[in-house]
Tab-separated table of C-alpha atoms in Angstrom:
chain	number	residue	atom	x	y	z
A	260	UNK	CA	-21.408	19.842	39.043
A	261	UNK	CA	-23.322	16.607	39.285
A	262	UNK	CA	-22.084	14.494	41.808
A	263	UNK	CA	-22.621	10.726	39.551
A	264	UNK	CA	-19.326	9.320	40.141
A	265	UNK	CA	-17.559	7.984	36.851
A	266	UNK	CA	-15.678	4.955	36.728
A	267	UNK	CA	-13.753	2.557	33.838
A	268	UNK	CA	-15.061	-1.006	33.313
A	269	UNK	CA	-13.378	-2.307	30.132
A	270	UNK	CA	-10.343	-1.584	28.168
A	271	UNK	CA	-9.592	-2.007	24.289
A	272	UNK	CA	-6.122	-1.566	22.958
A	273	UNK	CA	-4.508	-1.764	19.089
A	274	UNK	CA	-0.820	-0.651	19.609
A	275	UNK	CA	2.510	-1.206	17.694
A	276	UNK	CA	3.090	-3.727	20.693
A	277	UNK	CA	0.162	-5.619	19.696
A	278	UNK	CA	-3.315	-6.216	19.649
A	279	UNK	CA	-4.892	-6.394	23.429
A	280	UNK	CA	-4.838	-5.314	26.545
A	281	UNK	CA	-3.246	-7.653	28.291
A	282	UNK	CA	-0.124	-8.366	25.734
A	283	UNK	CA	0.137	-4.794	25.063
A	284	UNK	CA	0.898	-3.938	28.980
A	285	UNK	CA	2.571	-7.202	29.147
A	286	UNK	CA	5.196	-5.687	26.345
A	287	UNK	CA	5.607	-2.567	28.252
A	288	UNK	CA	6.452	-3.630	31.174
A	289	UNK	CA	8.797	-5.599	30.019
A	290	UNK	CA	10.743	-2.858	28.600
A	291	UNK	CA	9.820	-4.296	24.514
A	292	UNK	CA	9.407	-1.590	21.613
A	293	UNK	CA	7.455	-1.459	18.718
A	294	UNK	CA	8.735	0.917	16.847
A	295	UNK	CA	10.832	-0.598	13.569
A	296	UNK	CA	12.084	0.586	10.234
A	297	UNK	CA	9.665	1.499	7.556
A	298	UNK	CA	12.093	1.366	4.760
A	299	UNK	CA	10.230	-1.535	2.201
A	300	UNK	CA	12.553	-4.053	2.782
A	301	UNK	CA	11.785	-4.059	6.737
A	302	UNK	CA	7.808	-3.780	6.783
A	303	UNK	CA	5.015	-5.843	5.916
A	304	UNK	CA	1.957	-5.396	4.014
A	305	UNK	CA	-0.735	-2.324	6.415
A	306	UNK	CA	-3.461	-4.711	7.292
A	307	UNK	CA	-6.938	-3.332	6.429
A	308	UNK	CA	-7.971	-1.358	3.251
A	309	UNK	CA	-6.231	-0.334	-0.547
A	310	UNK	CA	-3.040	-3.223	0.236
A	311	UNK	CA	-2.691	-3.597	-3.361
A	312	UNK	CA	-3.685	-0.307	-4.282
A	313	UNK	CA	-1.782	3.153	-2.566
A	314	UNK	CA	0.304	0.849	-0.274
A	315	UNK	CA	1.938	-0.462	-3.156
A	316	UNK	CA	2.144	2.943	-4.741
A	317	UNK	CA	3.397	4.823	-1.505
A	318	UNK	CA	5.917	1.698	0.084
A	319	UNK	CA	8.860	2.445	-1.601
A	320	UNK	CA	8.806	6.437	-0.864
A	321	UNK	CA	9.721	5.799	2.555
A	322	UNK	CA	12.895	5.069	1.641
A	323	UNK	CA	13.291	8.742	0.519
A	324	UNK	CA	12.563	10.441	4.138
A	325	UNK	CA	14.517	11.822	6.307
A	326	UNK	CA	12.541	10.083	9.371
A	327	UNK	CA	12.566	6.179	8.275
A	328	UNK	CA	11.029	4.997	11.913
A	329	UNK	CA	7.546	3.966	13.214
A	330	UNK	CA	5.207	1.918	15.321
A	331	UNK	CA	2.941	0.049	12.887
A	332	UNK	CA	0.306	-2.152	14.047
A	333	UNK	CA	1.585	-5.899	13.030
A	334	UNK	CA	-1.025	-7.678	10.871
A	335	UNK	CA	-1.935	-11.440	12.283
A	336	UNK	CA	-3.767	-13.742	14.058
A	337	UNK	CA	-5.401	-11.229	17.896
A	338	UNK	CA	-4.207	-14.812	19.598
A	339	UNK	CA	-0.477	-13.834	18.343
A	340	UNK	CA	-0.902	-10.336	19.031
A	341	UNK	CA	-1.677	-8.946	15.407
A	342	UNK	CA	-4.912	-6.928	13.878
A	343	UNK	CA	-6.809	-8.993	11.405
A	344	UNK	CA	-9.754	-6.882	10.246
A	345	UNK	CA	-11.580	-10.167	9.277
A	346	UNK	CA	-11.735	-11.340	13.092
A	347	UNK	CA	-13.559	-8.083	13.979
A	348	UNK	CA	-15.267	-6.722	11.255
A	349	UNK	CA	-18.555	-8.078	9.303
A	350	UNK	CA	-18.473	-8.957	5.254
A	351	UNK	CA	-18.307	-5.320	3.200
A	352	UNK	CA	-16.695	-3.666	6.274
A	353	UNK	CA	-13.689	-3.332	4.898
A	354	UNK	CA	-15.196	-1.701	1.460
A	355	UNK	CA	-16.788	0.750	3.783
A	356	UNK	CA	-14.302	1.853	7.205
A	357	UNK	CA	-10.810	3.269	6.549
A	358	UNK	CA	-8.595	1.992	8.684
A	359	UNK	CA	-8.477	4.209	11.576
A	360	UNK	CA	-12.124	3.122	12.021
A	361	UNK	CA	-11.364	-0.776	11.727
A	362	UNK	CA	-8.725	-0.335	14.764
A	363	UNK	CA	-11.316	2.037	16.680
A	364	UNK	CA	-13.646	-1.141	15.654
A	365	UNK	CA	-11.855	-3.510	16.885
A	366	UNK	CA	-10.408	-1.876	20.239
A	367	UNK	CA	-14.321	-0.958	20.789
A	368	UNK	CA	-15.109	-4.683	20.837
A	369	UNK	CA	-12.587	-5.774	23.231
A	370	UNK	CA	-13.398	-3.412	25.853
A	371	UNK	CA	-17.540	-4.016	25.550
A	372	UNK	CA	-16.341	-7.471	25.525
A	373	UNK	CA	-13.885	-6.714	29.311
A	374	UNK	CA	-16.753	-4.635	30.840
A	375	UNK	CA	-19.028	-7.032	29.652
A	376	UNK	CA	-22.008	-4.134	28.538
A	377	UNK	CA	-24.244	-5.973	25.672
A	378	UNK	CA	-27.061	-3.858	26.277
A	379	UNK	CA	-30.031	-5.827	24.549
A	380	UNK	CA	-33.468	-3.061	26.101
A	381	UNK	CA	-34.203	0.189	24.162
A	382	UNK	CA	-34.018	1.817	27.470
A	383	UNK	CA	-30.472	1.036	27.672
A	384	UNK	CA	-29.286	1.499	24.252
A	385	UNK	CA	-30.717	4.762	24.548
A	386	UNK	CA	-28.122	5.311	28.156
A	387	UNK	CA	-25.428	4.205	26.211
A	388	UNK	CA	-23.379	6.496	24.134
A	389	UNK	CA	-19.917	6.800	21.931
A	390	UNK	CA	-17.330	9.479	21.503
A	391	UNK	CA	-13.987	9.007	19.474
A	392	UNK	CA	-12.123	10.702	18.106
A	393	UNK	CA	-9.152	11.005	15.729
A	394	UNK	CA	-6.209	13.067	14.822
A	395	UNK	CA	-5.645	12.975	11.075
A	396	UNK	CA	-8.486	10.473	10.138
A	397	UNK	CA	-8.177	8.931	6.533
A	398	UNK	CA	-5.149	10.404	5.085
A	399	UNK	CA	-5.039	7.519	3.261
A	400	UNK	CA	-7.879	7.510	1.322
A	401	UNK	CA	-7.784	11.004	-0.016
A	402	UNK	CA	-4.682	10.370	-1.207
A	403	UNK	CA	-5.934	7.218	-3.294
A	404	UNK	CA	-8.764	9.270	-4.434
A	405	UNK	CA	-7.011	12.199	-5.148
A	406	UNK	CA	-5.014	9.946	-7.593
A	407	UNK	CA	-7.954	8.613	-8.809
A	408	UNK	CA	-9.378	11.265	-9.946
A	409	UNK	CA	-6.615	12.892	-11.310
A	410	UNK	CA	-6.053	10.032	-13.670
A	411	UNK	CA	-9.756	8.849	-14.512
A	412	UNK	CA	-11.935	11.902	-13.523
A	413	UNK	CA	-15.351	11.246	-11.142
A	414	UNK	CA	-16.526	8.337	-12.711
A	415	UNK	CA	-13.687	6.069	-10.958
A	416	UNK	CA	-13.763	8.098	-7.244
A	417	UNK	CA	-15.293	6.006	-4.590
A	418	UNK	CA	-18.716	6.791	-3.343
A	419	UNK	CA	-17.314	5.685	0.250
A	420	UNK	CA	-14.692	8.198	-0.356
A	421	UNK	CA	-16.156	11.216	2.015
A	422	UNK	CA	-17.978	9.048	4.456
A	423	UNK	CA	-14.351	7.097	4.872
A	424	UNK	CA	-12.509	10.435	5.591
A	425	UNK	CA	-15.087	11.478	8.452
A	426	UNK	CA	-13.642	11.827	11.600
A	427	UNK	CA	-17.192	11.044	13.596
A	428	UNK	CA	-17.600	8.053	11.156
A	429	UNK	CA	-15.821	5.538	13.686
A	430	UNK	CA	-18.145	6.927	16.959
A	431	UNK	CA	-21.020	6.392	13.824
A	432	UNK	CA	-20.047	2.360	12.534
A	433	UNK	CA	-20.251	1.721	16.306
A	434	UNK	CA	-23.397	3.056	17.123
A	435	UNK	CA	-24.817	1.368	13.928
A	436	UNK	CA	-23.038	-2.050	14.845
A	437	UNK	CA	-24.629	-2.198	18.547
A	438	UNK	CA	-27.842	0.187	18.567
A	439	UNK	CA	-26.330	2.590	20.922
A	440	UNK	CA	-28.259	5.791	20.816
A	441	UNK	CA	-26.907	7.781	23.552
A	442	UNK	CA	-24.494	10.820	22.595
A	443	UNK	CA	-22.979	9.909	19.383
A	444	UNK	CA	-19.812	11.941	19.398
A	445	UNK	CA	-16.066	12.952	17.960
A	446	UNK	CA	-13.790	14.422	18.753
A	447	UNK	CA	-10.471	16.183	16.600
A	448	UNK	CA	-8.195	17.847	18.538
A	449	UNK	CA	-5.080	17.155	17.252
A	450	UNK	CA	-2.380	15.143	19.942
A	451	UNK	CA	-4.658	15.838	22.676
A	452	UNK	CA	-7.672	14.450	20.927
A	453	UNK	CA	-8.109	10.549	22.824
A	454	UNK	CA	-7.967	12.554	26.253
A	455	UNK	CA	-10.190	14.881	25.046
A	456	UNK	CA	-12.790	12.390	24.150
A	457	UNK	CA	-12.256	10.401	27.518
A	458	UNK	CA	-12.959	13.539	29.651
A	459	UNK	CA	-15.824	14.605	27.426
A	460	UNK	CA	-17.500	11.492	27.479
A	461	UNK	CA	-16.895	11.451	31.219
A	462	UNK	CA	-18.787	15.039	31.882
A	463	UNK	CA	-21.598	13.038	29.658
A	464	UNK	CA	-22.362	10.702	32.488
A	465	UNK	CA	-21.744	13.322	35.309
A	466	UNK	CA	-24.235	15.937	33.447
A	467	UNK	CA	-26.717	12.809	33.063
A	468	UNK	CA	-27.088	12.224	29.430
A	469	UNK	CA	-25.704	8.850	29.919
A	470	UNK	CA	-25.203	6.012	31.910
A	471	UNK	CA	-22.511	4.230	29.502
A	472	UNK	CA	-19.843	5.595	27.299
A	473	UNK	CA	-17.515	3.965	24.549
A	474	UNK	CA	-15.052	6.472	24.516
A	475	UNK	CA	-11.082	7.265	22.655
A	476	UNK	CA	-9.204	7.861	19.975
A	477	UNK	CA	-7.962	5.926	16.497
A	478	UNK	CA	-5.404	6.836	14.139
A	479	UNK	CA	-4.185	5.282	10.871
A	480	UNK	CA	-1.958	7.660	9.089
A	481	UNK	CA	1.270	6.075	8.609
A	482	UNK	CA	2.292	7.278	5.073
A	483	UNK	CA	5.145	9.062	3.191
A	484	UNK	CA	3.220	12.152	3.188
A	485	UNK	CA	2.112	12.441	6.539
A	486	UNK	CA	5.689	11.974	7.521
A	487	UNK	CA	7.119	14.304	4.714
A	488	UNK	CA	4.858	17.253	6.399
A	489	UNK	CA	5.851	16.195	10.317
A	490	UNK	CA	9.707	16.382	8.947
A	491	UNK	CA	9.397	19.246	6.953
A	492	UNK	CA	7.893	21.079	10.476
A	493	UNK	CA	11.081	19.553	12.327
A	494	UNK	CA	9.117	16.949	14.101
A	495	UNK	CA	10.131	14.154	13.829
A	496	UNK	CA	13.269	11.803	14.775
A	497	UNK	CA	15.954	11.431	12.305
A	498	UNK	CA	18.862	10.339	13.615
A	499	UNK	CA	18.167	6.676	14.490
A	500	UNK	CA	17.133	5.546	11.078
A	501	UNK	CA	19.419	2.699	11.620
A	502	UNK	CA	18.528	1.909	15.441
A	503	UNK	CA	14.440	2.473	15.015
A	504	UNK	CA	14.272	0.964	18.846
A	505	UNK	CA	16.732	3.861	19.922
A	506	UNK	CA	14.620	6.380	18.169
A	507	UNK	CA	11.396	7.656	20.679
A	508	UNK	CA	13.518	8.923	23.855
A	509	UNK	CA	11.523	11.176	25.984
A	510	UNK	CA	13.250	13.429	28.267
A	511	UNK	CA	16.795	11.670	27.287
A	512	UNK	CA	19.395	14.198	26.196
A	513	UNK	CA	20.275	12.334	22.964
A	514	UNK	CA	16.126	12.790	21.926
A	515	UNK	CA	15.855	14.832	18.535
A	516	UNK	CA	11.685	14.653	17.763
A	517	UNK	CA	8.798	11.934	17.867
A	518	UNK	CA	8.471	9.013	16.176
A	519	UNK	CA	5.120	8.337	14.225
A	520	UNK	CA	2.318	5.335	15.643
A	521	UNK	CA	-0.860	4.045	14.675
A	522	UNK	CA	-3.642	2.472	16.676
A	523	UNK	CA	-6.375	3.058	18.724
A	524	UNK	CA	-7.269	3.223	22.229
A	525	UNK	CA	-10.771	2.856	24.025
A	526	UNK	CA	-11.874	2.365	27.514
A	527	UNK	CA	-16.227	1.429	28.482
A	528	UNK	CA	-17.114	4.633	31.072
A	529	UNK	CA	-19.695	3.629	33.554
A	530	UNK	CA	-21.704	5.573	36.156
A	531	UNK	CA	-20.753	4.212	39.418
A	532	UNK	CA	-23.571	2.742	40.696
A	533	UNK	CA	-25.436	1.278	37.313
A	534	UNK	CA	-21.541	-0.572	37.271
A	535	UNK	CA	-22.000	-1.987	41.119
A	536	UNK	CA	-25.978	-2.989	40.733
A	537	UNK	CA	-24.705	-5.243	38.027
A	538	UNK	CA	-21.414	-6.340	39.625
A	539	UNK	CA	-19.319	-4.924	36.888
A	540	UNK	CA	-15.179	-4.946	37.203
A	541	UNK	CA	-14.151	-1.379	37.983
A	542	UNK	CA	-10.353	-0.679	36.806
A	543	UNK	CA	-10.303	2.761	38.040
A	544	UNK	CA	-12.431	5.966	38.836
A	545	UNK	CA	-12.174	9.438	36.850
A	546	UNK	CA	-12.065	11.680	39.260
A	547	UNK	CA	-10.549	14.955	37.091
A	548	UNK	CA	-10.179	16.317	33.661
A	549	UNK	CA	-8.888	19.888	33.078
A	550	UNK	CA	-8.281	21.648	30.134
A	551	UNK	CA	-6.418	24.923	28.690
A	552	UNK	CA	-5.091	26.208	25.929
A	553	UNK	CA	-1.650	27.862	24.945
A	554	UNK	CA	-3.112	30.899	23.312
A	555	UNK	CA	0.974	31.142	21.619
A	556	UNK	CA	1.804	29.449	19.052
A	557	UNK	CA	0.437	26.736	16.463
A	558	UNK	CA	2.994	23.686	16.923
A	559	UNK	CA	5.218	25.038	19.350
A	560	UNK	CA	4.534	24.968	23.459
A	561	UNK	CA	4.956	27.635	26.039
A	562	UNK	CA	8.660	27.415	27.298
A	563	UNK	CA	7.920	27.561	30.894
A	564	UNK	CA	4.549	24.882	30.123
A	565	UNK	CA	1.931	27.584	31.593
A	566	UNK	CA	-0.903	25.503	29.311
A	567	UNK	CA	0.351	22.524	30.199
A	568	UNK	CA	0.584	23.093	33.961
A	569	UNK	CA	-2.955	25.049	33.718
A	570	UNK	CA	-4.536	22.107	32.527
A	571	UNK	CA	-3.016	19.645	35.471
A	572	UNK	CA	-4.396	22.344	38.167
A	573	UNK	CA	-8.241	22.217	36.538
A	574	UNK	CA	-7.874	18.122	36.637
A	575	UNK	CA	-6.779	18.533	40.706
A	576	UNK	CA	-9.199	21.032	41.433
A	577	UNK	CA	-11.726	19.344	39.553
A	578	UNK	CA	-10.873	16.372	41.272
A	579	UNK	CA	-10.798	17.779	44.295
A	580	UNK	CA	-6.971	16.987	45.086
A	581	UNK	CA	-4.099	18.068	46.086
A	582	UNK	CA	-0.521	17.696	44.144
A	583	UNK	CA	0.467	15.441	47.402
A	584	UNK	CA	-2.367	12.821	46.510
A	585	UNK	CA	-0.332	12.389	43.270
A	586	UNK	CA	1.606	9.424	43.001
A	587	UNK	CA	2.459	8.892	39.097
A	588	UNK	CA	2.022	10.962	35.781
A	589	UNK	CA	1.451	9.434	33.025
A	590	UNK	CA	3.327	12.207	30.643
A	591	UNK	CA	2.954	13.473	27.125
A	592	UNK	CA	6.632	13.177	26.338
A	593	UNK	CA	6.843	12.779	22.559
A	594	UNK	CA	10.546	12.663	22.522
A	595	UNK	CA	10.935	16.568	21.081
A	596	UNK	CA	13.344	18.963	21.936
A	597	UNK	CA	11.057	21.865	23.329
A	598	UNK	CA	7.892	19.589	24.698
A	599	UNK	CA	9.367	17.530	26.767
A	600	UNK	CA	11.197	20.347	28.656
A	601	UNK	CA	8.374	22.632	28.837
A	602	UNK	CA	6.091	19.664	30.508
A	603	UNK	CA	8.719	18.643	32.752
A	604	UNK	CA	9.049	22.762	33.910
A	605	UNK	CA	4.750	22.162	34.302
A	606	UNK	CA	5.325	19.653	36.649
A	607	UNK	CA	7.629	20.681	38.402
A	608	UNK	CA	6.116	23.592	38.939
A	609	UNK	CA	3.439	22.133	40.734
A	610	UNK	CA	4.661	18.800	42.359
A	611	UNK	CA	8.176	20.374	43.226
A	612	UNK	CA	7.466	20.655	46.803
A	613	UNK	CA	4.413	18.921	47.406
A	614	UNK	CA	5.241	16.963	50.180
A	615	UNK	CA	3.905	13.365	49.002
A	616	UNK	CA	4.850	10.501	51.019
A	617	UNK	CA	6.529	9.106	47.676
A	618	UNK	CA	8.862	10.122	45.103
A	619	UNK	CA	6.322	11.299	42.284
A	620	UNK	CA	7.283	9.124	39.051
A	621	UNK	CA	7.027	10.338	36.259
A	622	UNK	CA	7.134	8.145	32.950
A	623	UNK	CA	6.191	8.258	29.202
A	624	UNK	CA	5.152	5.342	26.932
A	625	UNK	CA	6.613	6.338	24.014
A	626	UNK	CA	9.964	5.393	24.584
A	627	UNK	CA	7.938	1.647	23.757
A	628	UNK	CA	5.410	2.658	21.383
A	629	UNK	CA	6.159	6.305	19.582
A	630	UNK	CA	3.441	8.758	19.329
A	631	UNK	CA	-0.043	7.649	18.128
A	632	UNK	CA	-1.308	11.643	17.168
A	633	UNK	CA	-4.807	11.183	17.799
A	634	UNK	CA	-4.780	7.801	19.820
A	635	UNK	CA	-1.663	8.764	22.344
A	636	UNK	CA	-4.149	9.809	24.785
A	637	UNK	CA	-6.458	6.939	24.993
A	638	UNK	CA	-3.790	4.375	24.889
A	639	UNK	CA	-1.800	5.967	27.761
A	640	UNK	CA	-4.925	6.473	29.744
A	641	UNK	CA	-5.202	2.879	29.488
A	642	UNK	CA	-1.839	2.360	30.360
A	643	UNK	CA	-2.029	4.748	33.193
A	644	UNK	CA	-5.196	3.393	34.606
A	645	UNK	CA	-3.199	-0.059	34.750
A	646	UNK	CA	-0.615	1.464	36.134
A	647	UNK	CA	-3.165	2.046	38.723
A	648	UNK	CA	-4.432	-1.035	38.840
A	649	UNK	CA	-1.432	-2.914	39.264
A	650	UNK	CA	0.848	-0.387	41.265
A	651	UNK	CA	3.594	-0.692	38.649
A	652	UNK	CA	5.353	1.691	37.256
A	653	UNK	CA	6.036	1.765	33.358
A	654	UNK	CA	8.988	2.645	32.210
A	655	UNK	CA	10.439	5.194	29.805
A	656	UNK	CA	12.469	3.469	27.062
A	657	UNK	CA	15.720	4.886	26.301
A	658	UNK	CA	16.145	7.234	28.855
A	659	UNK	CA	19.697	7.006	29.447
A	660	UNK	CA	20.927	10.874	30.298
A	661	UNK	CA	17.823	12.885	31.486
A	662	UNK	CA	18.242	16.811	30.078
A	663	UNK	CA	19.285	18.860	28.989
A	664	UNK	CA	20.217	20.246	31.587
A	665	UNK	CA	20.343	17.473	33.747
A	666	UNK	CA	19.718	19.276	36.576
A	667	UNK	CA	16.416	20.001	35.924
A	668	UNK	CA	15.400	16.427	35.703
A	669	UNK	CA	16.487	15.934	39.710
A	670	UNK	CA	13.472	15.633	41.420
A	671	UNK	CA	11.614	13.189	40.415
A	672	UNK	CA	11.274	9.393	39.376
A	673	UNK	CA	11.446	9.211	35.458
A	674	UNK	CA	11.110	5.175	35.509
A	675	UNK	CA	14.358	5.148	33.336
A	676	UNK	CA	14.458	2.001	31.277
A	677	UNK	CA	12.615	-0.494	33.286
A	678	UNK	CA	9.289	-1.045	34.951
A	679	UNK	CA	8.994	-0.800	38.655
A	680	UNK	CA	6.984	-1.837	41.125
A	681	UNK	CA	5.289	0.878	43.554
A	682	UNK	CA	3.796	-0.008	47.167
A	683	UNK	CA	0.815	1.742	46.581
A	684	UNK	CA	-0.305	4.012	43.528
A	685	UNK	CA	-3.565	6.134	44.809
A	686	UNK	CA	-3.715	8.636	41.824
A	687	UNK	CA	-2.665	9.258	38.852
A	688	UNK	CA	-2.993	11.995	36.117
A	689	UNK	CA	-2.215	11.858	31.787
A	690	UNK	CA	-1.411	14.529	30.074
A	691	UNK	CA	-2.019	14.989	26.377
A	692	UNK	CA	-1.110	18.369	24.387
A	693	UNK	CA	-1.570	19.238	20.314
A	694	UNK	CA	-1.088	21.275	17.813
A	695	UNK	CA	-2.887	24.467	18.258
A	696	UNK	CA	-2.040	24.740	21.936
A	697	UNK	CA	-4.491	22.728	23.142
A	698	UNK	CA	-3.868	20.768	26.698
A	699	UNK	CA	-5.712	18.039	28.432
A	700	UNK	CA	-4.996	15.641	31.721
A	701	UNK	CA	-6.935	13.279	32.927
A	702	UNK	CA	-7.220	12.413	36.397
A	703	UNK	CA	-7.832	8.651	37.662
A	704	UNK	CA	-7.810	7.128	41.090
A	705	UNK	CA	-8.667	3.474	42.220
A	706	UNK	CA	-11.969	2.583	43.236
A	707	UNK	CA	-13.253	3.257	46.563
């Protein structure tokens, strides 16, 4: 393994708290949700693409679901905290990017904007590379086109219609919009897919085929069908239809499946020392990333978490740490009824008796912001890695009875509720797990 230290010089977030970094941790911390009723008379118009086309087709079948919650990203003014595709995107953008690519867009430009990386030489357009990745992609627009086509045969379907529904095509836009022509790569791995693309991108820079990366994950695929298959696999929350705050509780008793999130999450990698010859801000190092796979089942995890806890043991030993270094876990939580249990038996398993100096915490975000699919793991990387940076702990929302059982949610810190401040975070890991049994966690540590 090379030894070209990896570290994180600019963040990018589009959540259902809102549009940037700083209000989006600023929200979390203060113990605010975003998820809300998608019924038609609670939501506004989806910012972005087809508003007067499949959104005014598709709004009212929300009504008919069983699972009525979810974190949309708020249209507006980025000074207010809302996405505005017109703020970030150039004229005939919108004609041509779905709408997981506009967020992946827009998060993109924040964080080149944080780290401050406007490369301008071929030789470093050439050292600076993409990857991100999404879940579902454009769900969206073959739905529109599917209608389409049905009703008025080839002549009306769009000719954007199959470069649109192209996972790569967000990694692509940004390479095209900035010159980059380093590794121009996606990534689709289900849930774990923003993780995924992190610690790829990461091994990128260690292996030497870069000295920048734009890396994470987008996802735009809040729509009655996407929900109507989640539900119809048991998924998804449906008993706090009428409390859509209430809904996402990871690790609470009361917690009956995830709640559904768009967004998109990116971070700016940087080799360590091309980021202190030019005196760039370093948020955090990547020290680990392990991965594994279930090898058991296609939605469900392994009762006693073997993937999950294989994964956490390859980003340690990868690392080159022990579970006593660890001082928070950023965790996958998605508010089901099997995951959360079977992560919490992986960590335990491992951090049980590990002697830290601290009480390990252990928290998950989407108590505040549901679960983005494809995004989750970029977003909570970010909000790990400030975590980090700050030495606060975020807090899980709506965890008011940990189980069940309750006793095996004893020995550790689940930052129930509220934030809290730590005297000294000095690593941190995020996990991320999908469909198809495949496991990721990320390992980050501050800057030394």
């Amino acid at each position: 393994m090379s030894s070209r230290r990896v570290v994180i010089t600019g963040l990018g977030l589009v959540t259902p708290l809102s549009t940037g970094v700083k209000s989006s941790w600023k929200k979390l911390i203060n113990s605010e949700s975003g998820i809300i009723s998608l019924k038609s008379n609670n939501i506004t118009s989806k910012p972005g693409v087809n508003q007067n086309t499949l959104e005014e087709k598709e709004e009212g079948k929300f009504n008919e679901l069983s699972s009525t919650v979810g974190g949309k990203v708020k249209p507006g003014k980025y000074d207010e905290g809302g996405f505005d595709p017109k703020e970030w995107l150039d004229p005939g953008d919108e004609r041509k990017m779905a709408l997981f690519t506009q967020y992946a867009i827009c998060a993109a430009k924040q964080a080149l904007n944080d780290a401050e990386w406007a490369p301008t030489s071929d030789f470093e357009k050439e050292r600076t590379g993409v990857c991100i990745g999404s879940g579902i992609g454009s769900l969206e627009d073959v739905i529109l086109n599917t209608i389409i086509f049905e009703n008025y045969g080839q002549k009306k379907v769009s000719p954007m219609f199959v470069p649109k529904i192209l996972i790569n095509m967000a990694a692509g836009h940004l390479t095209m919009k900035y010159g980059f022509r380093g590794p121009n790569h996606a990534v689709s791995t289900a849930c774990t897919t923003g993780a995924h693309a992190i610690g790829d991108a990461s091994r990128f820079i260690q292996f030497g085929d870069a000295d920048v990366m734009i890396a994470g994950g987008s996802e735009a695929s809040i729509l009655p069908l996407t929900i109507a298959g989640f539900a119809k696999a048991k998924s998804l929350a449906t008993k706090y239809n009428d409390r859509p705050e209430e809904a996402s509780r990871p690790f609470d008793r009361d917690r009956d499946g995830f709640v559904i999130s768009e967004g998109a999450g990116i971070v700016v990698l940087e080799e360590y020392s091309h980021a202190k010859n030019r005196g760039a801000h370093m948020y955090a190092e990547i020290r680990g990333y392990g991965l594994s796979g279930d090898a058991y089942h296609m939605t469900a995890p392994l009762e006693n978490g073997a993937g999950a806890e294989l994964a956490m043991r390859r980003a340690l030993n990868n690392a080159k740490l022990s579970p006593k270094n660890i001082d928070y876990i950023n965790a996958h939580a998605t508010s089901t009824l099997l995951g959360d249990i079977a992560e919490n038996r992986a960590i335990k398993s491992i951090f049980e008796n590990a002697g830290a100096p601290h009480k390990l915490a252990v928290s998950s975000n989407k108590g505040s912001i549901g679960h983005l699919l494809g995004a989750a793991g970029a977003v909570e990387a970010i909000f790990t890695i400030l975590a980090l940076h700050h030495n606060i702990l975020p807090p899980t929302l709506n965890l008011y009875n940990p189980g069940d059982p309750a006793s095996d949610f004893l020995s550790f810190n689940y930052v129930p509720l509220n934030a809290q401040q730590h005297p000294g975070i000095r690593a941190a890991l995020t996990n991320s797990f999908g469909f198809g049994g495949t496991n990721a966690s990320l390992c980050f540590t501050k800057c030394k």
